[in-house]
Short mmCIF file of C-alpha atoms in Angstrom, two decimals:
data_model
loop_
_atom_site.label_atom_id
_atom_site.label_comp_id
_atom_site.label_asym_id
_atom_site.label_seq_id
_atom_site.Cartn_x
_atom_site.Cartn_y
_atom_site.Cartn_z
CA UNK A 4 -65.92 116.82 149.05
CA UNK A 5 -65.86 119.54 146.42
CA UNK A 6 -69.11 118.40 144.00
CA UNK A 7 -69.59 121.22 141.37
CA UNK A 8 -72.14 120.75 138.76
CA UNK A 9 -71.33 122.15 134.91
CA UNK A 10 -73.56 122.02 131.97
CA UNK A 11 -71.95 123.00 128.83
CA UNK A 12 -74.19 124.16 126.58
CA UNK A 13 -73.64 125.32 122.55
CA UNK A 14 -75.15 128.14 121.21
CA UNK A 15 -74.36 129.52 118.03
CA UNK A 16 -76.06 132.87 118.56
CA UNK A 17 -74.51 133.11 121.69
CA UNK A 18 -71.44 132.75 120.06
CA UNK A 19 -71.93 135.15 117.69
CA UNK A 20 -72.58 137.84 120.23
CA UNK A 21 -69.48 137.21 121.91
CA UNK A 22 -67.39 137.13 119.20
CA UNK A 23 -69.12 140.22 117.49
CA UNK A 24 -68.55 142.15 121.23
CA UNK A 25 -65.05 140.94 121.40
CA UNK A 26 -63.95 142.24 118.08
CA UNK A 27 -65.84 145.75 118.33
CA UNK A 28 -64.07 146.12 121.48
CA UNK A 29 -60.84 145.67 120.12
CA UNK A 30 -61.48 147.96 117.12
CA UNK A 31 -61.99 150.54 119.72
CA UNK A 32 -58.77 149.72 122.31
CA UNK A 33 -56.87 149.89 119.09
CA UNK A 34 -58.50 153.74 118.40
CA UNK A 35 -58.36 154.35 122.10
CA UNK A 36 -54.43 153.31 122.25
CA UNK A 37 -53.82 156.44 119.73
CA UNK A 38 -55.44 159.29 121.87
CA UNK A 39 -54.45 157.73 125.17
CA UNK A 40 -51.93 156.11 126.49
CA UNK A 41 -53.26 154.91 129.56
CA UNK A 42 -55.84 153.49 128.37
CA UNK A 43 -56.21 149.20 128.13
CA UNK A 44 -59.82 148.76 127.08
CA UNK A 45 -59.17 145.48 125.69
CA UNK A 46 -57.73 143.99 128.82
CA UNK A 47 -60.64 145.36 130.95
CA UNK A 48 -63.25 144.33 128.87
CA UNK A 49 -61.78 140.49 128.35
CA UNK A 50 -61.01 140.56 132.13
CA UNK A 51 -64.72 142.01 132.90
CA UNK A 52 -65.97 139.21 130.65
CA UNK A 53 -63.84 136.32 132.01
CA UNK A 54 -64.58 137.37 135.77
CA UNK A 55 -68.31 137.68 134.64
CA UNK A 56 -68.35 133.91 133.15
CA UNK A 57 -66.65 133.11 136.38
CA UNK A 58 -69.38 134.80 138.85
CA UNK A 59 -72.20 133.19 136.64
CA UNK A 60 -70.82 129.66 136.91
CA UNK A 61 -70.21 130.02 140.42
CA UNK A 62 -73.39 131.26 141.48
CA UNK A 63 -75.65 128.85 139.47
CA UNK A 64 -73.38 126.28 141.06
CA UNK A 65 -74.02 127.37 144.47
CA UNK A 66 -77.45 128.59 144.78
CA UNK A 67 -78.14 125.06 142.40
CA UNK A 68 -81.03 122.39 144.44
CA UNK A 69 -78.42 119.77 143.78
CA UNK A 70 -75.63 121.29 145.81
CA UNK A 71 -75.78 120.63 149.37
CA UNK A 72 -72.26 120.05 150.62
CA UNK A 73 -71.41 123.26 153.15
CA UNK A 74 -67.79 123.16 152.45
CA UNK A 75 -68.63 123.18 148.85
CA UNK A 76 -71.01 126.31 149.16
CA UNK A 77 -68.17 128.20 151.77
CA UNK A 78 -65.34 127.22 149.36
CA UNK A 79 -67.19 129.13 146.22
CA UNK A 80 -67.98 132.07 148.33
CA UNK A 81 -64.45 132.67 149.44
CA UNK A 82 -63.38 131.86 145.30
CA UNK A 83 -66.16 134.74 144.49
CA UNK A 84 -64.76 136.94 146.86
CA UNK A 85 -61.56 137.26 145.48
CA UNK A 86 -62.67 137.00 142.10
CA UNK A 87 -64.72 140.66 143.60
CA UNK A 88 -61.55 142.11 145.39
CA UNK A 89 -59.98 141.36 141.25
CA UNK A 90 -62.58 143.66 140.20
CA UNK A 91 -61.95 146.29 141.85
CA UNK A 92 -58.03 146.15 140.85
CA UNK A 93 -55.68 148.81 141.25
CA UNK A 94 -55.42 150.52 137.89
CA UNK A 95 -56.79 153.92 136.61
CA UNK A 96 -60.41 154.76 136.42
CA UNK A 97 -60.95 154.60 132.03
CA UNK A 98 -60.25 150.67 132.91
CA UNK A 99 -61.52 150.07 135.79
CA UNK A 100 -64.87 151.68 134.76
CA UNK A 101 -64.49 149.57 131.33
CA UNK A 102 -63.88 146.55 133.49
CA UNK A 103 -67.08 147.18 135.99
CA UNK A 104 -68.76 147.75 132.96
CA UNK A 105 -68.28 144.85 130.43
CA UNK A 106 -69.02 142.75 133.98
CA UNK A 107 -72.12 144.51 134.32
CA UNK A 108 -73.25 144.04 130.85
CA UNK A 109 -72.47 140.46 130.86
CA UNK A 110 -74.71 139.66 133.49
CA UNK A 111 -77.32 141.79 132.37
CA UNK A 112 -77.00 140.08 129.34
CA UNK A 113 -77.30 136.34 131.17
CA UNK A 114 -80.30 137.35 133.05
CA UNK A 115 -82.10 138.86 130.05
CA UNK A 116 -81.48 135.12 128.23
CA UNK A 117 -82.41 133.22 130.64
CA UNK A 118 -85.90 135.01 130.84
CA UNK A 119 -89.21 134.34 128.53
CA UNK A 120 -89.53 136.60 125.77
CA UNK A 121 -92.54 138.73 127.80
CA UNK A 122 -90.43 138.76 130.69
CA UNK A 123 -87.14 140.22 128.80
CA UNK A 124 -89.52 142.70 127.37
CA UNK A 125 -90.30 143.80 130.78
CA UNK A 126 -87.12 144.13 131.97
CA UNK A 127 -86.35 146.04 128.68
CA UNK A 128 -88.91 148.66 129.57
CA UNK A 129 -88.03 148.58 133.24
CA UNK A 130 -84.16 149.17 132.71
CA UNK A 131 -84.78 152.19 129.93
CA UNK A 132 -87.51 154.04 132.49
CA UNK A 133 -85.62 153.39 135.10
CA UNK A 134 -81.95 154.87 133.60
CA UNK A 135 -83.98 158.12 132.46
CA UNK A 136 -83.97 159.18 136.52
CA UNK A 137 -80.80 158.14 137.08
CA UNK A 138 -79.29 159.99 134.64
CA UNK A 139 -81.25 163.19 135.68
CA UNK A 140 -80.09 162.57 139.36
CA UNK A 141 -76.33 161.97 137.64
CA UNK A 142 -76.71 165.13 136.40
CA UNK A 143 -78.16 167.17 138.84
CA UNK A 144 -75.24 166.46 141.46
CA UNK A 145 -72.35 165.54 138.97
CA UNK A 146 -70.08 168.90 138.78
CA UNK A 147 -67.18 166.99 136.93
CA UNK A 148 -66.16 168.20 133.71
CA UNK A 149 -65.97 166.04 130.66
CA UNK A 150 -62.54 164.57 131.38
CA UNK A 151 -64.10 162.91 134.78
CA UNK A 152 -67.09 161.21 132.82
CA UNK A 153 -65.38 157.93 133.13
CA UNK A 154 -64.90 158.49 136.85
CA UNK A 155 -68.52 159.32 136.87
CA UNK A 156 -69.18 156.00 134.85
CA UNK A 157 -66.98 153.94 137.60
CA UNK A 158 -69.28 154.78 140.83
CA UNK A 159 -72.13 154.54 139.20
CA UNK A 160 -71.38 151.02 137.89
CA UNK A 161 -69.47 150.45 141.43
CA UNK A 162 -72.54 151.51 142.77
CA UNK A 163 -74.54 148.92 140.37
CA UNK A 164 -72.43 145.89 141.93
CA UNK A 165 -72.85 147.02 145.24
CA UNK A 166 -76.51 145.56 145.52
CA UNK A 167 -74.32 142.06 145.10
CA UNK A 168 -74.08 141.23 148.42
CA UNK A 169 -77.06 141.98 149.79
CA UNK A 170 -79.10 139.63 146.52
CA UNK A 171 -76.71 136.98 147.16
CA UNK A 172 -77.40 136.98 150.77
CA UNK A 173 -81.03 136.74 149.66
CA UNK A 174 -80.52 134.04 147.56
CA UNK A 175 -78.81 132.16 150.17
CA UNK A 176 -81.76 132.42 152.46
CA UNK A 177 -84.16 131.63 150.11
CA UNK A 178 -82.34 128.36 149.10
CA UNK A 179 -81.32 127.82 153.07
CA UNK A 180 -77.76 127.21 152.61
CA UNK A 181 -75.63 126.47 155.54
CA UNK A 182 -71.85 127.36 154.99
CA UNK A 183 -69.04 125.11 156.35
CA UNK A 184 -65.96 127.07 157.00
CA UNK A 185 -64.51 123.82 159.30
CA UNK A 186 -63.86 125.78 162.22
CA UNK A 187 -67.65 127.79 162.41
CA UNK A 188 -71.05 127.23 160.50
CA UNK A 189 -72.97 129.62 159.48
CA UNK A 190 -76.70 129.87 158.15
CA UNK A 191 -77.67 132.83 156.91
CA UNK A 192 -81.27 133.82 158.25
CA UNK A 193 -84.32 136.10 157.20
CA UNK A 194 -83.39 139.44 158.79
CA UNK A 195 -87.19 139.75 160.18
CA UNK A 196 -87.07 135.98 161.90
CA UNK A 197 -83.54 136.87 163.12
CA UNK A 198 -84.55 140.12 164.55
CA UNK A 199 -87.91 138.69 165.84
CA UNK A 200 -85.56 136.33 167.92
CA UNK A 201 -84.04 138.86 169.03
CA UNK A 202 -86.50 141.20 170.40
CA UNK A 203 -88.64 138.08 171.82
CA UNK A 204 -85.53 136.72 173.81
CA UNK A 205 -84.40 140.49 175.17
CA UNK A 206 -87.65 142.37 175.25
CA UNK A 207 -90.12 140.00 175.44
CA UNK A 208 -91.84 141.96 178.53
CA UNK A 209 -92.89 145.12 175.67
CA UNK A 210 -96.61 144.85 174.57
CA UNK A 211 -97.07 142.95 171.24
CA UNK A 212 -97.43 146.54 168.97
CA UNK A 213 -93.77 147.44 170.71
CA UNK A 214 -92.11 144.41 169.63
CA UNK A 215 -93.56 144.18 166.09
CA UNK A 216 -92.34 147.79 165.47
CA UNK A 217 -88.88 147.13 167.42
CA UNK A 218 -88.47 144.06 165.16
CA UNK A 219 -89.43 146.17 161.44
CA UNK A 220 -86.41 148.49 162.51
CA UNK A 221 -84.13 146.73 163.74
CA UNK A 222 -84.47 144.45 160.96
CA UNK A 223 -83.97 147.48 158.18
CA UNK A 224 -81.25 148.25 160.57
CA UNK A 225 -79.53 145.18 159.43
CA UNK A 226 -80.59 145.47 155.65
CA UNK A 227 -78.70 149.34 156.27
CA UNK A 228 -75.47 148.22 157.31
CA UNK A 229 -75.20 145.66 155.05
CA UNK A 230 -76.32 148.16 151.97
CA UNK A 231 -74.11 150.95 153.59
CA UNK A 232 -71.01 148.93 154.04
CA UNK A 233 -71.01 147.70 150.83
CA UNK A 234 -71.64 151.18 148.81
CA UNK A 235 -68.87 152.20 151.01
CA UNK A 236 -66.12 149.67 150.07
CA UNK A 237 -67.02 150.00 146.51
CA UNK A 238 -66.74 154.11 147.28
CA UNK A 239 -63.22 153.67 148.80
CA UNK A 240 -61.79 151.11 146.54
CA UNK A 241 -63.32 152.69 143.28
CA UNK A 242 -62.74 156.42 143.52
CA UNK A 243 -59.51 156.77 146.54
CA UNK A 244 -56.73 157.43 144.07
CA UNK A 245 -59.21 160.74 142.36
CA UNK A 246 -60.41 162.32 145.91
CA UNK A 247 -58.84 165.63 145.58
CA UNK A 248 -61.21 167.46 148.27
CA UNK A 249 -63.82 166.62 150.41
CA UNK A 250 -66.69 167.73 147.86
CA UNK A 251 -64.90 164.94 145.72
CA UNK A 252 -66.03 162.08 148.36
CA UNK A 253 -69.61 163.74 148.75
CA UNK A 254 -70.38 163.59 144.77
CA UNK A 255 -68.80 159.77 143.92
CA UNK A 256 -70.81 158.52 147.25
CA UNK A 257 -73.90 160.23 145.57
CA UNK A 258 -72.87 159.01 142.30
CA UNK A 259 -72.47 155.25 143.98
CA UNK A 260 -75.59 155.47 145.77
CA UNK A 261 -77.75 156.39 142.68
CA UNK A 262 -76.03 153.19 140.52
CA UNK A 263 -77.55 151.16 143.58
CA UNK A 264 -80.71 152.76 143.24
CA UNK A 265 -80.56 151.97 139.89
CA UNK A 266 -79.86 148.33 140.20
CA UNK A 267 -81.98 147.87 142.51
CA UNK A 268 -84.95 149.38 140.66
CA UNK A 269 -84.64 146.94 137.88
CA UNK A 270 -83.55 143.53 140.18
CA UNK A 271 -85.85 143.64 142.34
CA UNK A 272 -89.12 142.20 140.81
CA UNK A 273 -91.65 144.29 142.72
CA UNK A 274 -90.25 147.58 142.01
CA UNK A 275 -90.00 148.79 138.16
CA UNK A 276 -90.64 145.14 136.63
CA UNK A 277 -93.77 144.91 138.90
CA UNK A 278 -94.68 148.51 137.35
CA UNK A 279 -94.51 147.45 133.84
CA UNK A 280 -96.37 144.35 134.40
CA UNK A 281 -99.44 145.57 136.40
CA UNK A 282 -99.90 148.97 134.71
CA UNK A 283 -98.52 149.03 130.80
CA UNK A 284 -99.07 145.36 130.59
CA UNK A 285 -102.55 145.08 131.96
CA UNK A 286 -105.31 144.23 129.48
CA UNK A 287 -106.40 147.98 130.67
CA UNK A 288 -103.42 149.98 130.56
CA UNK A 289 -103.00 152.58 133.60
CA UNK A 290 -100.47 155.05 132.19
CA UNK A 291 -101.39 157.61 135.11
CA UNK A 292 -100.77 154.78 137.74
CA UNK A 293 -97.36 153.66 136.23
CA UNK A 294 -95.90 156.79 136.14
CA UNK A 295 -97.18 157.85 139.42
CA UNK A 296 -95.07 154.91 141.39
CA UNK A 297 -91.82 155.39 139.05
CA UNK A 298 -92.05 159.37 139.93
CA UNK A 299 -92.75 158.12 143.81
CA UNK A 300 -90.01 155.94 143.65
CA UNK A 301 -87.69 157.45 141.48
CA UNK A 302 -87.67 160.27 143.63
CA UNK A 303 -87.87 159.22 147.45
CA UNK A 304 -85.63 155.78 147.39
CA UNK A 305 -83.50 156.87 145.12
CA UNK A 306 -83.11 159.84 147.85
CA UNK A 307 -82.61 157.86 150.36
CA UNK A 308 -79.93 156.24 149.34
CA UNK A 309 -78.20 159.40 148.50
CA UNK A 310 -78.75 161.52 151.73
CA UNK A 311 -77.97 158.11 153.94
CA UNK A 312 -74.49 157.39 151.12
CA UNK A 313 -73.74 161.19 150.69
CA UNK A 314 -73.81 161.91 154.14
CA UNK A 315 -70.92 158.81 154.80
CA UNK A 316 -69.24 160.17 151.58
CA UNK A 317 -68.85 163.32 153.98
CA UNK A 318 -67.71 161.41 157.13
CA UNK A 319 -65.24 159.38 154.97
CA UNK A 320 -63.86 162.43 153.00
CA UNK A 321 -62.73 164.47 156.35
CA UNK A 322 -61.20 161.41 157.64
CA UNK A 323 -59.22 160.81 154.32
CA UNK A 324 -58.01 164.24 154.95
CA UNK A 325 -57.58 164.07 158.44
CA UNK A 326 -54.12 165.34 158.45
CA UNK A 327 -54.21 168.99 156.80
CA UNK A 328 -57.83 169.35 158.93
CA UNK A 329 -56.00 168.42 162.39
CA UNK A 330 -53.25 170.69 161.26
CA UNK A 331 -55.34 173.45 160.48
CA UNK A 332 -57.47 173.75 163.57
CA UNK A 333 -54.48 173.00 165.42
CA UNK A 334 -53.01 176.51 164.26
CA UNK A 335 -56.19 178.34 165.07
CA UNK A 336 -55.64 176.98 168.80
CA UNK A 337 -58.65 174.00 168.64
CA UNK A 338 -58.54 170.28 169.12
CA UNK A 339 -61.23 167.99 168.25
CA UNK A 340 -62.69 167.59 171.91
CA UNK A 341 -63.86 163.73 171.95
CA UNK A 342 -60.70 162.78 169.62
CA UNK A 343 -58.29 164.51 171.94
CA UNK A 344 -59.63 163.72 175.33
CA UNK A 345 -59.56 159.77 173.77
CA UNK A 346 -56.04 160.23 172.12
CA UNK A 347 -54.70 161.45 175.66
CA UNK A 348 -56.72 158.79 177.45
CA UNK A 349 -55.29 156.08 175.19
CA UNK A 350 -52.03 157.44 174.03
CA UNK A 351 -52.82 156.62 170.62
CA UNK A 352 -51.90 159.16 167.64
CA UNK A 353 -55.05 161.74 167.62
CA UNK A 354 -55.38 161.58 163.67
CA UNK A 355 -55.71 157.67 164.14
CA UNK A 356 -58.64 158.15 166.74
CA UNK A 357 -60.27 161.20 164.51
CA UNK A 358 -60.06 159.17 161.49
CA UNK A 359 -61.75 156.39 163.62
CA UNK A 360 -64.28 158.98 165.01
CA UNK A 361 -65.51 159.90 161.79
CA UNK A 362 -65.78 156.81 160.30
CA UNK A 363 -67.89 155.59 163.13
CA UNK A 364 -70.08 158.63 163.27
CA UNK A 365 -70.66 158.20 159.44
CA UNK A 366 -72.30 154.50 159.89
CA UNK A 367 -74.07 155.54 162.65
CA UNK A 368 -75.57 158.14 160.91
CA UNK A 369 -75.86 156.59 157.12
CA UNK A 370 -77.53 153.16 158.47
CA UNK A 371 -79.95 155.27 161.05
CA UNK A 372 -81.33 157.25 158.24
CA UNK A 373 -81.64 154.30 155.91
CA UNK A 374 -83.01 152.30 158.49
CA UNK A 375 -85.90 155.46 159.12
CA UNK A 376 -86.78 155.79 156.01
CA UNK A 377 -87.63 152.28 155.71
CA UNK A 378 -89.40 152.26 158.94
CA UNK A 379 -91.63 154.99 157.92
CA UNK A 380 -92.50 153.62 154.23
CA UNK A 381 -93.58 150.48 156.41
CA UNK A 382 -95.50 151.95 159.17
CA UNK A 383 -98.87 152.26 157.44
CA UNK A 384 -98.53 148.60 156.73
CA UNK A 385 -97.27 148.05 160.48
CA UNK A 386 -99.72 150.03 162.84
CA UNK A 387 -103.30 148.43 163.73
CA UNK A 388 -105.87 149.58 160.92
CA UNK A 389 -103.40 149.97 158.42
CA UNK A 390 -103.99 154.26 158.49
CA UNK A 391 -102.75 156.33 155.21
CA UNK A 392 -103.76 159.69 156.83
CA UNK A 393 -102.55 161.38 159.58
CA UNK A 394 -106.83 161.59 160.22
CA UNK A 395 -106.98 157.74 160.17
CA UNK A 396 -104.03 157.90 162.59
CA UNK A 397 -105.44 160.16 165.02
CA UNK A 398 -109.01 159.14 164.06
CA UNK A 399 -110.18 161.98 163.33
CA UNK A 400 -113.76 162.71 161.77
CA UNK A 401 -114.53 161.96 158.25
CA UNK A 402 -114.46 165.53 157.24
CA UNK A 403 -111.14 166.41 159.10
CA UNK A 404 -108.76 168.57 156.84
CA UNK A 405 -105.83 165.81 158.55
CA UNK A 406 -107.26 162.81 156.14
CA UNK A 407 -105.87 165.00 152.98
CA UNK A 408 -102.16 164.26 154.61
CA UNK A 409 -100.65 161.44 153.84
CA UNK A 410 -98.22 159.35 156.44
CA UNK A 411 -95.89 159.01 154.02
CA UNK A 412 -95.55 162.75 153.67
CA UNK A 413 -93.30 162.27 156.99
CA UNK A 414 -90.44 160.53 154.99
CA UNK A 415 -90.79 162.38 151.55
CA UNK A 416 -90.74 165.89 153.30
CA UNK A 417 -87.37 164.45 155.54
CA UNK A 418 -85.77 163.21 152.87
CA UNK A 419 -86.56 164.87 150.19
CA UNK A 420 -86.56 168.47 150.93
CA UNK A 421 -84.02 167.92 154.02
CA UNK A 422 -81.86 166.08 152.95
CA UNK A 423 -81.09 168.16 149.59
CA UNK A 424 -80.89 170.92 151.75
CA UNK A 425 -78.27 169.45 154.00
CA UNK A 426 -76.14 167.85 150.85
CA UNK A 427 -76.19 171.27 149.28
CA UNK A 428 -75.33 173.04 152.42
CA UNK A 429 -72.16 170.64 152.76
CA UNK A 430 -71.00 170.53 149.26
CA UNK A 431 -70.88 174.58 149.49
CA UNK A 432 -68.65 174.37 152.72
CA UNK A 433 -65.46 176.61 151.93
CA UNK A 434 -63.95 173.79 154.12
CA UNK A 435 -65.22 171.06 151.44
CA UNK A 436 -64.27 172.43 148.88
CA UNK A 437 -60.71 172.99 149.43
CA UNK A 438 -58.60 170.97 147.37
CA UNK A 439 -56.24 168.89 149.12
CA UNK A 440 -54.34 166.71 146.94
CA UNK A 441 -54.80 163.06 146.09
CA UNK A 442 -54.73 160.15 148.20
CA UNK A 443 -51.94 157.81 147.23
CA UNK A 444 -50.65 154.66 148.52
CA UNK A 445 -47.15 153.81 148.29
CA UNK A 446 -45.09 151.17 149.39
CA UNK A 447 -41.59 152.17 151.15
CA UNK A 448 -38.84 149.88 151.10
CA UNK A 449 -36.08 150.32 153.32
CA UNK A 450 -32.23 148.73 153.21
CA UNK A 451 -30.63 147.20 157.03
CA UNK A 452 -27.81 150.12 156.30
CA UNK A 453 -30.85 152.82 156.40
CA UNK A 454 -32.63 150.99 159.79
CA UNK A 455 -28.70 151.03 161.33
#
């Protein structure tokens, strides 16, 4: 039932750069061992490496033309999924971020192989513009001092991994798998046809214009939540054992959301690849041009992603410290008005219904603004006459001072400017900043003669 396909192939380079990795990486755990303690390089970089071998098998084996057997296809997603819960394991951040990070490199490394020599070259250039802003963003919102650089190191490269799910999910669409789980099927389906569906089956009375602009957001609504949700579990499983305040939360998310950026910069082929082919790569080079859309992009996406990510960093840090916030409005006489009127309604604990609320309202809010700022981007494409100008919109006369403003001044004003105004205004919240203490999970084991 179960048909996976291997081919084993030899390489003696290959080898050599394995081997060669392997033992400079021990060299160092052995150095490392001397300073500090705590620290198991070696184990998280064979364990990166070994759960990297195991995601690259798996996934050429899935997404492979030969392999059409749903239970097959359902049965390696559930082994990848636990091989992903693995990598996120529950030791301190200098090996987890050495773990994230030899996984990282490894499949980096298998791409880059795989490609023609003018297409690694590309990627080459793309990856080294592309780190230059995310280093500057890094350090623009990283306040950490140099004992937290490898905590720095772990979001980001959580943050890397988190574009996973949504480029598998691709890839499954693209290759039109159907999964067999025995008791369900599923098929996953282009977010614009299954939104299209949508709107044509529940609003199929709106004019044509409505429905193609209802469809182009609803369907970045779904690319939002699954982006959102899954910078978010890499957030809370990465960085919950070092949130010491609210501000703590805030700066990882940001940190997380600009490794996405970053990933996503350099995966997806018409973004920073596309860049490097059309403008350095040209047989007439356009050096203005290229740096013109890596400035654009590098600056509005990647600002995006850190209003819509640092904004649920926010949400999730207050409900992390729910407690000592309840308890501290509680002795200045206030209740949280929705949480308590729900808590009494429901007779349910109100920390467990605040914690709730502010999860909630951080999705809500994270996958709106993503969704927007996509919407925007797209509406010049979108709207009849394709207008770049608020004078092409209106249609105003030639000589109109409205055709020197572009539409796409909307989003980069909104995000840009807003939306580093509203991060800074929260991370200098007296209430943020308050250290609280770490989050730590324990397990509590009591005897019958303590329950009697």
């Amino acid at each position: 039932m179960f048909e996976f396909i291997y081919q084993i192939e030899f390489s003696l380079t290959k080898t050599a750069v394995v081997l060669l990795a392997v033992g400079l990486l021990a060299m160092w755990d052995l150095t490392q061992r001397v300073k500090h303690r705590n620290a198991h390089y070696l184990f998280a970089c064979i364990l990166g490496t070994l759960l990297s071998v195991g995601f690259i098998t798996f996934s050429k084996t899935l997404l492979a033309p030969g392999a059409q057997s749903g239970f097959a296809l359902a049965f390696g997603i559930v082994l990848l999924l636990f091989a992903w819960k693995l990598l996120f394991g529950p030791w301190e951040a200098e090996t987890k971020a050495a773990v994230l990070g030899a996984f990282v490199f490894w499949v980096a490394l298998h791409i880059l192989w795989q490609e023609t020599s003018h297409e690694r070259l590309v990627h080459a250039i793309a990856i080294a513009v592309a780190l230059i802003p995310a280093i500057v963003w890094c350090l623009l919102f990283r306040t950490y001092q140099r004992e937290r650089l490898s905590l720095v190191l772990l979001l980001f490269f959580a943050g890397m991994l988190s574009t996973a799910p949504i480029l598998f999910y691709d890839a499954l669409v693209r290759r039109g798998a159907e999964l067999n789980f025995f008791f369900f099927k599923v098929t996953p389906l282009n977010f614009g046809r299954m939104t299209e569906q949508f709107v044509s089956l529940h609003a199929g009375t709106l004019p044509d214009l409505h429905q193609t602009l209802l469809t182009v957001f609803l369907s970045f609504v779904l690319v939002g939540l699954i982006e959102e949700c899954s910078k978010y579990w890499v957030l809370k499983k990465s960085g919950q054992g070092a949130f010491t305040s609210v501000d703590d939360v805030i700066q990882l998310a940001v940190i997380t959301a600009i490794g996405f950026s970053f990933a996503e910069n350099i995966a997806n082929q018409t973004y920073f690849p596309s860049f490097v082919s059309e403008y350095l790569m040209a047989p007439e080079r356009d050096v203005y041009g290229f740096f013109g859309n890596v400035v654009g992009r590098s600056i509005l996406t990647t600002m995006v992603h850190i209003v819509s990510t640092g904004l649920l960093g926010y949400f999730l840090g207050r409900a992390l410290f729910a407690d000592p916030e309840l308890r501290e409005m509680k002795e200045r006489g206030r209740e949280p008005i929705f949480a308590g009127a729900l808590s009494k309604l429901l007779r349910i604990k109100i920390v467990s219904v605040y914690k709730a609320e502010m999860i909630a309202g951080g999705f809500l809010f994270a996958i709106f603004l993503h969704a927007l700022s996509n919407f925007l981007v797209t509406l010049p494409d979108v709207l009849p006459g394709n207008p770049r100008t608020f004078g092409d919109l209106l249609d105003s006369p030639e000589k109109s001072f409205l055709h020197a403003f572009s539409i796409l001044l909307v989003p980069a004003l909104l995000y840009v400017v807003c939306g580093f105004w509203l991060l800074t205004s929260l991370l200098l919240r007296k209430a943020n900043i308050k250290m609280r203490g770490r989050i730590i999970s324990t397990d509590i084991f009591v005897t019958q003669e303590e329950v009697l």
